[in-house]
PDB file of C-alpha atoms in Angstrom:
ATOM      1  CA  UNK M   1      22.301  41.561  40.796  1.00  0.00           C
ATOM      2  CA  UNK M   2      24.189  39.927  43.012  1.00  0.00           C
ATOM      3  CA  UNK M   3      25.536  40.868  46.372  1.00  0.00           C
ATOM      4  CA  UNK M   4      27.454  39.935  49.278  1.00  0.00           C
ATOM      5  CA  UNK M   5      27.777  42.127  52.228  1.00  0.00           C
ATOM      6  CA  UNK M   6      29.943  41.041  55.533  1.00  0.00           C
ATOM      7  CA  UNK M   7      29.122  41.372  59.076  1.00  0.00           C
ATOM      8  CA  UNK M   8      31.240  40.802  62.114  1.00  0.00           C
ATOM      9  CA  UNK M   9      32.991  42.528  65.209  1.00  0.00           C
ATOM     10  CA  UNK M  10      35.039  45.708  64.274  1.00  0.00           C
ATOM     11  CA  UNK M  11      37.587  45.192  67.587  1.00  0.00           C
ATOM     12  CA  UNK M  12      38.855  42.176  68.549  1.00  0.00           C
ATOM     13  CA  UNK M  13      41.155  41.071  71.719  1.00  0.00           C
ATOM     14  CA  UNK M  14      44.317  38.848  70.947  1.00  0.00           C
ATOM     15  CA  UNK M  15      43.811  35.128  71.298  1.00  0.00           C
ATOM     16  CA  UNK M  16      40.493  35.740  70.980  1.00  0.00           C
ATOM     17  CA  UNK M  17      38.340  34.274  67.883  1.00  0.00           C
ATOM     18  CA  UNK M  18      36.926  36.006  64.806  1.00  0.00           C
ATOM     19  CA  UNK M  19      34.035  35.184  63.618  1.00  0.00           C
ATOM     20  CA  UNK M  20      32.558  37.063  60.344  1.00  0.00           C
ATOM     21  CA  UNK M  21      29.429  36.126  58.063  1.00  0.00           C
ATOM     22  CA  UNK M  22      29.237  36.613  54.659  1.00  0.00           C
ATOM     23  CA  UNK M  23      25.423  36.910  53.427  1.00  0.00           C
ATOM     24  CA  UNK M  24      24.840  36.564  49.630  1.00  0.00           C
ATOM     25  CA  UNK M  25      21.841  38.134  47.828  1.00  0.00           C
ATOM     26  CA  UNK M  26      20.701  37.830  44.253  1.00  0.00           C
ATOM     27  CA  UNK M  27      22.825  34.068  44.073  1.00  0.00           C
ATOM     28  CA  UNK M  28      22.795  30.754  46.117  1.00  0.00           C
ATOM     29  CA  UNK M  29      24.998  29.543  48.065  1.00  0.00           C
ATOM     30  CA  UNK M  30      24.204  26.062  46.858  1.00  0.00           C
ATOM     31  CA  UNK M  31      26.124  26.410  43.979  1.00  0.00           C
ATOM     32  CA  UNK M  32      29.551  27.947  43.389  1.00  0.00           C
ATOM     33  CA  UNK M  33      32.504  28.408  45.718  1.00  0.00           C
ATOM     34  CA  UNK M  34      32.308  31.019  48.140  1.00  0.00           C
ATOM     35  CA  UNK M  35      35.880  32.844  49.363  1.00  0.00           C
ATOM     36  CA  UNK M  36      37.638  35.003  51.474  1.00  0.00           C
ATOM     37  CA  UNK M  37      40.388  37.022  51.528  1.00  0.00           C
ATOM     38  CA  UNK M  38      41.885  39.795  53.395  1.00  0.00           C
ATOM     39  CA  UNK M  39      44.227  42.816  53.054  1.00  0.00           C
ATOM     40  CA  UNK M  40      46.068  44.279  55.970  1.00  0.00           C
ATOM     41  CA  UNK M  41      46.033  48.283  56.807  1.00  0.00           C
ATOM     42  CA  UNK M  42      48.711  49.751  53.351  1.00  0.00           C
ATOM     43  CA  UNK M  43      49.431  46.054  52.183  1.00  0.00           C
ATOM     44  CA  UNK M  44      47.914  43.536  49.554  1.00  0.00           C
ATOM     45  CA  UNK M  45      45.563  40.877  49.495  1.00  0.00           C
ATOM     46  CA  UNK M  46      46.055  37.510  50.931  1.00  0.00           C
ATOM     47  CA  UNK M  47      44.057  34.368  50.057  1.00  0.00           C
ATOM     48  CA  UNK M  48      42.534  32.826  52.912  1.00  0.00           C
ATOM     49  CA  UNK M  49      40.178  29.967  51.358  1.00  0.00           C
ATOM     50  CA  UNK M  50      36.842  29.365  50.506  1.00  0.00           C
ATOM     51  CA  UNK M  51      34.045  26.908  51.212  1.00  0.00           C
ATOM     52  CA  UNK M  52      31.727  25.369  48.446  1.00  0.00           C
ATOM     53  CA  UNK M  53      28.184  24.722  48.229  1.00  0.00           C
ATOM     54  CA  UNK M  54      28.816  21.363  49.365  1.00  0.00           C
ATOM     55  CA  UNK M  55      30.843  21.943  52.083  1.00  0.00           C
ATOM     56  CA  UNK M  56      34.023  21.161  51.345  1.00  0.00           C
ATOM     57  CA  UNK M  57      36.544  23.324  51.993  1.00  0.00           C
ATOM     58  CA  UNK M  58      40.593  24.788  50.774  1.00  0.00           C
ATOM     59  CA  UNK M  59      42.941  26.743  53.050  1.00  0.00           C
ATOM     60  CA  UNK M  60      45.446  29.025  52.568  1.00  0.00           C
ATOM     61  CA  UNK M  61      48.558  26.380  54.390  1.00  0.00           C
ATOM     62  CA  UNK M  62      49.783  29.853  56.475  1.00  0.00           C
ATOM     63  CA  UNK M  63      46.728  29.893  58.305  1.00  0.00           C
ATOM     64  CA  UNK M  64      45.007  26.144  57.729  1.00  0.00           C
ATOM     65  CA  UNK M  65      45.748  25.709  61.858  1.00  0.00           C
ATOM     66  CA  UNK M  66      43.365  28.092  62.643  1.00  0.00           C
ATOM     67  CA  UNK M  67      40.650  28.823  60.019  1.00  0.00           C
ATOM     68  CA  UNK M  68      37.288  26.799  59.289  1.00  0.00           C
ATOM     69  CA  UNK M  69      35.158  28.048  57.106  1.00  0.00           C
ATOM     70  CA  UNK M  70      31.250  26.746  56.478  1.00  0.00           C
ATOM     71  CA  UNK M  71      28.432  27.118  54.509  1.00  0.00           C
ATOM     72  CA  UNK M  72      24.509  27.865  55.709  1.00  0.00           C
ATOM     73  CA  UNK M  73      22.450  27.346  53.189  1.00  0.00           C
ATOM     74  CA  UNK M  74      18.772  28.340  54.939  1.00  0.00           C
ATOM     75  CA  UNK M  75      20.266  31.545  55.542  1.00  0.00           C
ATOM     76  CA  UNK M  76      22.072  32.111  51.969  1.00  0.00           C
ATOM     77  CA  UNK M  77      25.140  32.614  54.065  1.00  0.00           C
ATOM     78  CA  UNK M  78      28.854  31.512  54.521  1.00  0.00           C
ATOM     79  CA  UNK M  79      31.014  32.171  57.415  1.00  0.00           C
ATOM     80  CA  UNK M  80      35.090  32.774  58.681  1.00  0.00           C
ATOM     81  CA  UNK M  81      36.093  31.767  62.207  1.00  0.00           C
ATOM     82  CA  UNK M  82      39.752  32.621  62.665  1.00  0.00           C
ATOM     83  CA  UNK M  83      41.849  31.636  66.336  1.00  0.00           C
ATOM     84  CA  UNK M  84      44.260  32.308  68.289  1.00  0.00           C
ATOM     85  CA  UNK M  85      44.385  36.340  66.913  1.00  0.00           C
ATOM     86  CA  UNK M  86      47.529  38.717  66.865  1.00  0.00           C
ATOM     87  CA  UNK M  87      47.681  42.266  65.769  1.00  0.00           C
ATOM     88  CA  UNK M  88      49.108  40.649  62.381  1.00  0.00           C
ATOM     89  CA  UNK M  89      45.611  39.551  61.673  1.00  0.00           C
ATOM     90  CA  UNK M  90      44.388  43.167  61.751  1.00  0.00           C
ATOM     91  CA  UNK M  91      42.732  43.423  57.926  1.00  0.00           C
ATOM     92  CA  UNK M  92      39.931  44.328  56.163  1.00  0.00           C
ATOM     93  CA  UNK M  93      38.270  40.887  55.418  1.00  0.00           C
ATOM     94  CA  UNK M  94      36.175  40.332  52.242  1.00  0.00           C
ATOM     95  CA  UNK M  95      33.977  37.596  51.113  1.00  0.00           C
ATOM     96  CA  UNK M  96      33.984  36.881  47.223  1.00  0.00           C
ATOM     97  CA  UNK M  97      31.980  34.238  45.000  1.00  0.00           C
ATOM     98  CA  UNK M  98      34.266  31.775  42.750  1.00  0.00           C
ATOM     99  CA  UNK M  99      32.595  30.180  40.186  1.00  0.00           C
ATOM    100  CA  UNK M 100      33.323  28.589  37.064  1.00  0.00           C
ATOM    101  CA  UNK M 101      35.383  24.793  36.052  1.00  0.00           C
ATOM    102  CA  UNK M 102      37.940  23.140  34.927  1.00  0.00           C
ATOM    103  CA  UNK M 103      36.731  23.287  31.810  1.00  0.00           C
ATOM    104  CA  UNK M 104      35.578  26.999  31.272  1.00  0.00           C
ATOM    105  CA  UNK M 105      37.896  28.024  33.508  1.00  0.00           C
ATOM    106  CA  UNK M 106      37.875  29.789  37.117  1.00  0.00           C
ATOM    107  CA  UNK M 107      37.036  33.441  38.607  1.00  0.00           C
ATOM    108  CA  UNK M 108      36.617  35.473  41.507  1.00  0.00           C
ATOM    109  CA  UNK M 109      34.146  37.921  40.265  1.00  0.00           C
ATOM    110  CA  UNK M 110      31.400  39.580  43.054  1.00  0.00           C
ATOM    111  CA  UNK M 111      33.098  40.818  46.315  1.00  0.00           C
ATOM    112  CA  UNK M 112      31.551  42.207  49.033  1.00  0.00           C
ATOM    113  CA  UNK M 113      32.506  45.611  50.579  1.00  0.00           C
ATOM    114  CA  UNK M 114      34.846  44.639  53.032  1.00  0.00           C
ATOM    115  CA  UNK M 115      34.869  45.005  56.820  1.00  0.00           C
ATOM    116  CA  UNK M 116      37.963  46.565  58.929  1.00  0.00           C
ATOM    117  CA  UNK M 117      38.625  43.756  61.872  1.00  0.00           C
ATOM    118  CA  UNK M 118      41.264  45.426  64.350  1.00  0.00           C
ATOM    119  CA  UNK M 119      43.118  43.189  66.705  1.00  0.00           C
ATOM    120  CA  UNK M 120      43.729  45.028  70.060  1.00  0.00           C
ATOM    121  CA  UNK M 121      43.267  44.751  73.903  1.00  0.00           C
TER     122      UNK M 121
ATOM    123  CA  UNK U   1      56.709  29.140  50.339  1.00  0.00           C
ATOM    124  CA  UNK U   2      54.973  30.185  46.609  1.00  0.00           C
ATOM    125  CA  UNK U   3      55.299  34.089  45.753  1.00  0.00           C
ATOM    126  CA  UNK U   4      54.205  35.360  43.072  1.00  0.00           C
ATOM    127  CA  UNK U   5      55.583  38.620  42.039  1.00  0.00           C
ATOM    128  CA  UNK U   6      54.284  42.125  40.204  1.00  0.00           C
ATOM    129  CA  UNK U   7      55.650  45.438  39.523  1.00  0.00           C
ATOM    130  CA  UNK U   8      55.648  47.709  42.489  1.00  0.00           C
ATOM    131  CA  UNK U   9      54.785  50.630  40.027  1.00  0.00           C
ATOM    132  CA  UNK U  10      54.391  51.610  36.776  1.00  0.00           C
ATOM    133  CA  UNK U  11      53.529  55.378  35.123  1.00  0.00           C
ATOM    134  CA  UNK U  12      51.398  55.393  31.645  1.00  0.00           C
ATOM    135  CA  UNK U  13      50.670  58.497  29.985  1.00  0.00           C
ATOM    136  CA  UNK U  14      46.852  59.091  28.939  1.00  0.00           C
ATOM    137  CA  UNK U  15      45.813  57.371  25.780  1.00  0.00           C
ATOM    138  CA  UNK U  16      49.251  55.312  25.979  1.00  0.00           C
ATOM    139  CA  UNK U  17      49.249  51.562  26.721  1.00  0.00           C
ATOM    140  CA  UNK U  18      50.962  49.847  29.779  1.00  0.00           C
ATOM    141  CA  UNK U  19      51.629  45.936  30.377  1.00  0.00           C
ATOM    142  CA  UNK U  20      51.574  44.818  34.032  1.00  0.00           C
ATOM    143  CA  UNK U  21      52.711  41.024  34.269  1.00  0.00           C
ATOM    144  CA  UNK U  22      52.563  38.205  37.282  1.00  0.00           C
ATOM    145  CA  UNK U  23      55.131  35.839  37.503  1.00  0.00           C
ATOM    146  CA  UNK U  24      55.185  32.509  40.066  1.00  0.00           C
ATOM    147  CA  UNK U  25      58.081  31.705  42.030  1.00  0.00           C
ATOM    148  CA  UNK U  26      57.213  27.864  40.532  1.00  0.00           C
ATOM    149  CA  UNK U  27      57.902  28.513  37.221  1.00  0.00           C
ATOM    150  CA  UNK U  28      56.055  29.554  34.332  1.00  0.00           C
ATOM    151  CA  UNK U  29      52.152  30.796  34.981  1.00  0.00           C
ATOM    152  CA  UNK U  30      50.121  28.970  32.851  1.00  0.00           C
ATOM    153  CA  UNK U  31      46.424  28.636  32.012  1.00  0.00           C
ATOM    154  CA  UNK U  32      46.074  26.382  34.348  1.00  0.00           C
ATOM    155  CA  UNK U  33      46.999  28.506  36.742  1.00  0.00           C
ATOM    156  CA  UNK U  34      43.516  30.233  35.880  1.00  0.00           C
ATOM    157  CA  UNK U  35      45.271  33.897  36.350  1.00  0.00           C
ATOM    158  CA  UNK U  36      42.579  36.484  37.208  1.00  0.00           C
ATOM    159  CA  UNK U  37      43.532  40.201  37.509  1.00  0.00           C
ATOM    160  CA  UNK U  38      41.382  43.098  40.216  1.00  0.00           C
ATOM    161  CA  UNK U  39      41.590  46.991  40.377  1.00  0.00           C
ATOM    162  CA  UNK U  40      41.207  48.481  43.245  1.00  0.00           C
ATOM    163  CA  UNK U  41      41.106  51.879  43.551  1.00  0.00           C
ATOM    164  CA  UNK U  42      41.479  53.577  47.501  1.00  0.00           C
ATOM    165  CA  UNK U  43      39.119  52.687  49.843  1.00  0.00           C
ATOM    166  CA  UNK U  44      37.167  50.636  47.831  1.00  0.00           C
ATOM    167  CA  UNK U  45      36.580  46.817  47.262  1.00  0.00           C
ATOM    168  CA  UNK U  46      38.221  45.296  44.441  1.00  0.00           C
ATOM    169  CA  UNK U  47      36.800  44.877  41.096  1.00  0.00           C
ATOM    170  CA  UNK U  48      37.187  42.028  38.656  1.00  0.00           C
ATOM    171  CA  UNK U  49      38.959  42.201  35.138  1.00  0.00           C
ATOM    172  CA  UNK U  50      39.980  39.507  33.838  1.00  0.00           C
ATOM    173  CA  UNK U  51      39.338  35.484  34.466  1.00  0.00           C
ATOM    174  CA  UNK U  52      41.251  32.680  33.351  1.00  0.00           C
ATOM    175  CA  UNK U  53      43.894  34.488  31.692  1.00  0.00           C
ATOM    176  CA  UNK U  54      42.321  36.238  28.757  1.00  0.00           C
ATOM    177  CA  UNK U  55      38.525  36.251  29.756  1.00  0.00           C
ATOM    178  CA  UNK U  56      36.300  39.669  30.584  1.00  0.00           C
ATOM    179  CA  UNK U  57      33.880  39.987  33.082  1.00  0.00           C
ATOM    180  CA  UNK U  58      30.525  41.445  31.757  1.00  0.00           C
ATOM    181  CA  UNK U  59      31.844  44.971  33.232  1.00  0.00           C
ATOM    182  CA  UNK U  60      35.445  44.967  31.905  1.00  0.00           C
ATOM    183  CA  UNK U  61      36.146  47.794  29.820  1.00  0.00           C
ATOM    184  CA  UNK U  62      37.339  46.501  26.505  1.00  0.00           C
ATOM    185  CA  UNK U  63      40.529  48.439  26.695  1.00  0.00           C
ATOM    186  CA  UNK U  64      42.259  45.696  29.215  1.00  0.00           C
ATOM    187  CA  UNK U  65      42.934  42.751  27.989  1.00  0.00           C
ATOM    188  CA  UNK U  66      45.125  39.727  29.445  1.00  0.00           C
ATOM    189  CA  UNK U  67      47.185  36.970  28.221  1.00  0.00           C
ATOM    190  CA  UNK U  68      50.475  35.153  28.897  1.00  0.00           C
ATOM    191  CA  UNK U  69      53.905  36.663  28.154  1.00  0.00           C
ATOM    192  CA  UNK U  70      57.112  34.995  28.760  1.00  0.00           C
ATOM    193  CA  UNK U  71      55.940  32.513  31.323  1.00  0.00           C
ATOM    194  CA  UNK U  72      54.140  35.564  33.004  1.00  0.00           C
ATOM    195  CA  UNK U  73      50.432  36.018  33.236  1.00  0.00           C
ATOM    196  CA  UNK U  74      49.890  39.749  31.329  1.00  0.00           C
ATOM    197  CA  UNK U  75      47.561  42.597  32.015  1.00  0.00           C
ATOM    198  CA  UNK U  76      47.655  44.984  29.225  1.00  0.00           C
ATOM    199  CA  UNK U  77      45.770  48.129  29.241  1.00  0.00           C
ATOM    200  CA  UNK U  78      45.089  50.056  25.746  1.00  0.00           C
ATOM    201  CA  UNK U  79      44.229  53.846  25.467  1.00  0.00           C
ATOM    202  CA  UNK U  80      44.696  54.750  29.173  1.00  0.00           C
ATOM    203  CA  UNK U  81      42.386  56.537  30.558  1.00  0.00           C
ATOM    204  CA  UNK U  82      42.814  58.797  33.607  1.00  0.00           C
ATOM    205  CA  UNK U  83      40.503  56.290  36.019  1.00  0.00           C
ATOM    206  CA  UNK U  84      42.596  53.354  35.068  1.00  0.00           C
ATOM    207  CA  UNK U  85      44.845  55.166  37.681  1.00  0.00           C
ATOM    208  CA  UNK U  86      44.851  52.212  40.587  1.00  0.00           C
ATOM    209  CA  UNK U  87      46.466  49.081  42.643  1.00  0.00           C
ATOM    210  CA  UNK U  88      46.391  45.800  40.452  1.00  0.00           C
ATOM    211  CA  UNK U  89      46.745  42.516  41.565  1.00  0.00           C
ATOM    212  CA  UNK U  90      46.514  39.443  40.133  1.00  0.00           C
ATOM    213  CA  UNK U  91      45.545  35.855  41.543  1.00  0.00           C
ATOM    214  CA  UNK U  92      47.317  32.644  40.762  1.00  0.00           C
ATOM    215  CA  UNK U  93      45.724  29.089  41.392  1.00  0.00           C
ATOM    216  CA  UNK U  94      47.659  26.353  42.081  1.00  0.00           C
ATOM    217  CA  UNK U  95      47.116  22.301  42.666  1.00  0.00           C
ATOM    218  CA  UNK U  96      44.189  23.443  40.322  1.00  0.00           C
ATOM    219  CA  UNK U  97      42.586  25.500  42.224  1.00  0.00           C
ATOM    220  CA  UNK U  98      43.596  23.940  45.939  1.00  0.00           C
ATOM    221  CA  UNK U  99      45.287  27.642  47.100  1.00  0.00           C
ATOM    222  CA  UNK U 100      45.334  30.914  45.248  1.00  0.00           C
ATOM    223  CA  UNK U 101      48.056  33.295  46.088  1.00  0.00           C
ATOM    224  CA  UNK U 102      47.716  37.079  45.175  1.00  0.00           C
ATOM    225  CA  UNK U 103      50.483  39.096  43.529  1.00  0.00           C
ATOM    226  CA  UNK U 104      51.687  42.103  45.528  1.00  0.00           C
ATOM    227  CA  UNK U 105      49.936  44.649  43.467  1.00  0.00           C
ATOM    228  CA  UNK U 106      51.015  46.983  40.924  1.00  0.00           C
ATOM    229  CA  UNK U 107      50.162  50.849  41.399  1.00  0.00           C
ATOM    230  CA  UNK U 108      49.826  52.113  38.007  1.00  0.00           C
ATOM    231  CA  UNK U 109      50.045  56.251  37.892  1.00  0.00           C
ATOM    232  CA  UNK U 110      48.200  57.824  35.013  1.00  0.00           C
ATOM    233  CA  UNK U 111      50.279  61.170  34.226  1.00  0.00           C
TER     234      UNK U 111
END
């Protein structure tokens, strides 16, 4: 069965950094594309990007200044670093596995539970 | 800046069947716009439906189905049942799948 579960800071300060890791159970990393997206406090979900098992990488262009996402593959693990925060990047982040191809066609289909990052001094 | 746009809300009566639909402030959604649809019920994470238009996850109940309609992507759900009640969004790709941009969510009411 697979899993993913996030970890990070609950309480950030503005213009400080977030960083959040994504680790992945019961898949690997080395194959697939590996996403995240977040949903403000009463609002929907935004798209922020994801990272494949390669490396390579695709950014929402709102917030491709200030995100880079990477893959560890000893650790079956991907990760989020966001800049520069504001209280508009106050969300619950998730971390989701895209697979599929061109061919067969693409999906989002395990997410993880979510964590609550709140931007505040 | 690409939008893509869902009903706010819609109300379905038990056993009755609703359509929830996605459309892209480009133009027509098409299949290769690889349109998945989520539920997500409160405080939880969302759940997968549907992939690549018309495709089921392992999970997905058989009663939602998806498909395009009128240069929308479609989410149609068949013999309502009182736990369909929840937010729906769906996700459109674009540039193949360079950026994905979600709808705003539909909150369907079962009453």
């Amino acid at each position: 069965q697979v899993q993913l579960q996030e970890s990070g800071p609950g309480l950030v300060k503005p213009s400080e950094t977030l960083s959040l890791i994504c680790t992945v159970s019961g898949a690997s990393v080395r194959s697939d594309y590996w996403n995240w997206i977040r949903q403000p406090p009463g609002k929907g979900q935004e798209w922020i990007g994801y990272v494949s098992y390669s490396g390579s990488t695709n950014y929402n262009p709102s917030l491709q200044s200030r995100v880079t996402m990477s893959v560890d593959t000893s650790k079956n693990q991907f990760s989020l670093r966001l800049t520069s925060l504001t209280a508009a990047d106050t969300a619950v982040y998730y971390c989701a596995r895209q697979f599929g191809s061109y061919s067969s066609g693409w999906g989002l289909d395990y997410w993880g539970q979510g964590s609550l990052v709140t931007v505040s001094s | 800046q690409t939008v893509v746009t869902q009903e706010p809300s819609l109300t379905v009566s038990p056993g009755g069947t609703v359509t929830l639909t996605c459309a892209s402030s480009t133009g027509a959604v098409t299949s290769g716009h690889y349109p998945n649809w989520f539920q997500q019920k409160p405080g939880q994470a969302p759940r997968a439906l549907i992939y690549s238009t018309s495709n089921k996850h392992s999970w997905t109940p058989a009663r939602f189905s998806g498909s395009l309609l009128g240069g929308k992507a479609a989410l149609t759900l068949s013999g309502v049942q009182p736990e369909d009640e929840a937010e729906y969004y769906c996700l459109v790709y674009y540039g193949g799948v360079q950026f994905g941009v979600f709808g705003g969510g539909t909150k369907l009411t079962v009453l």
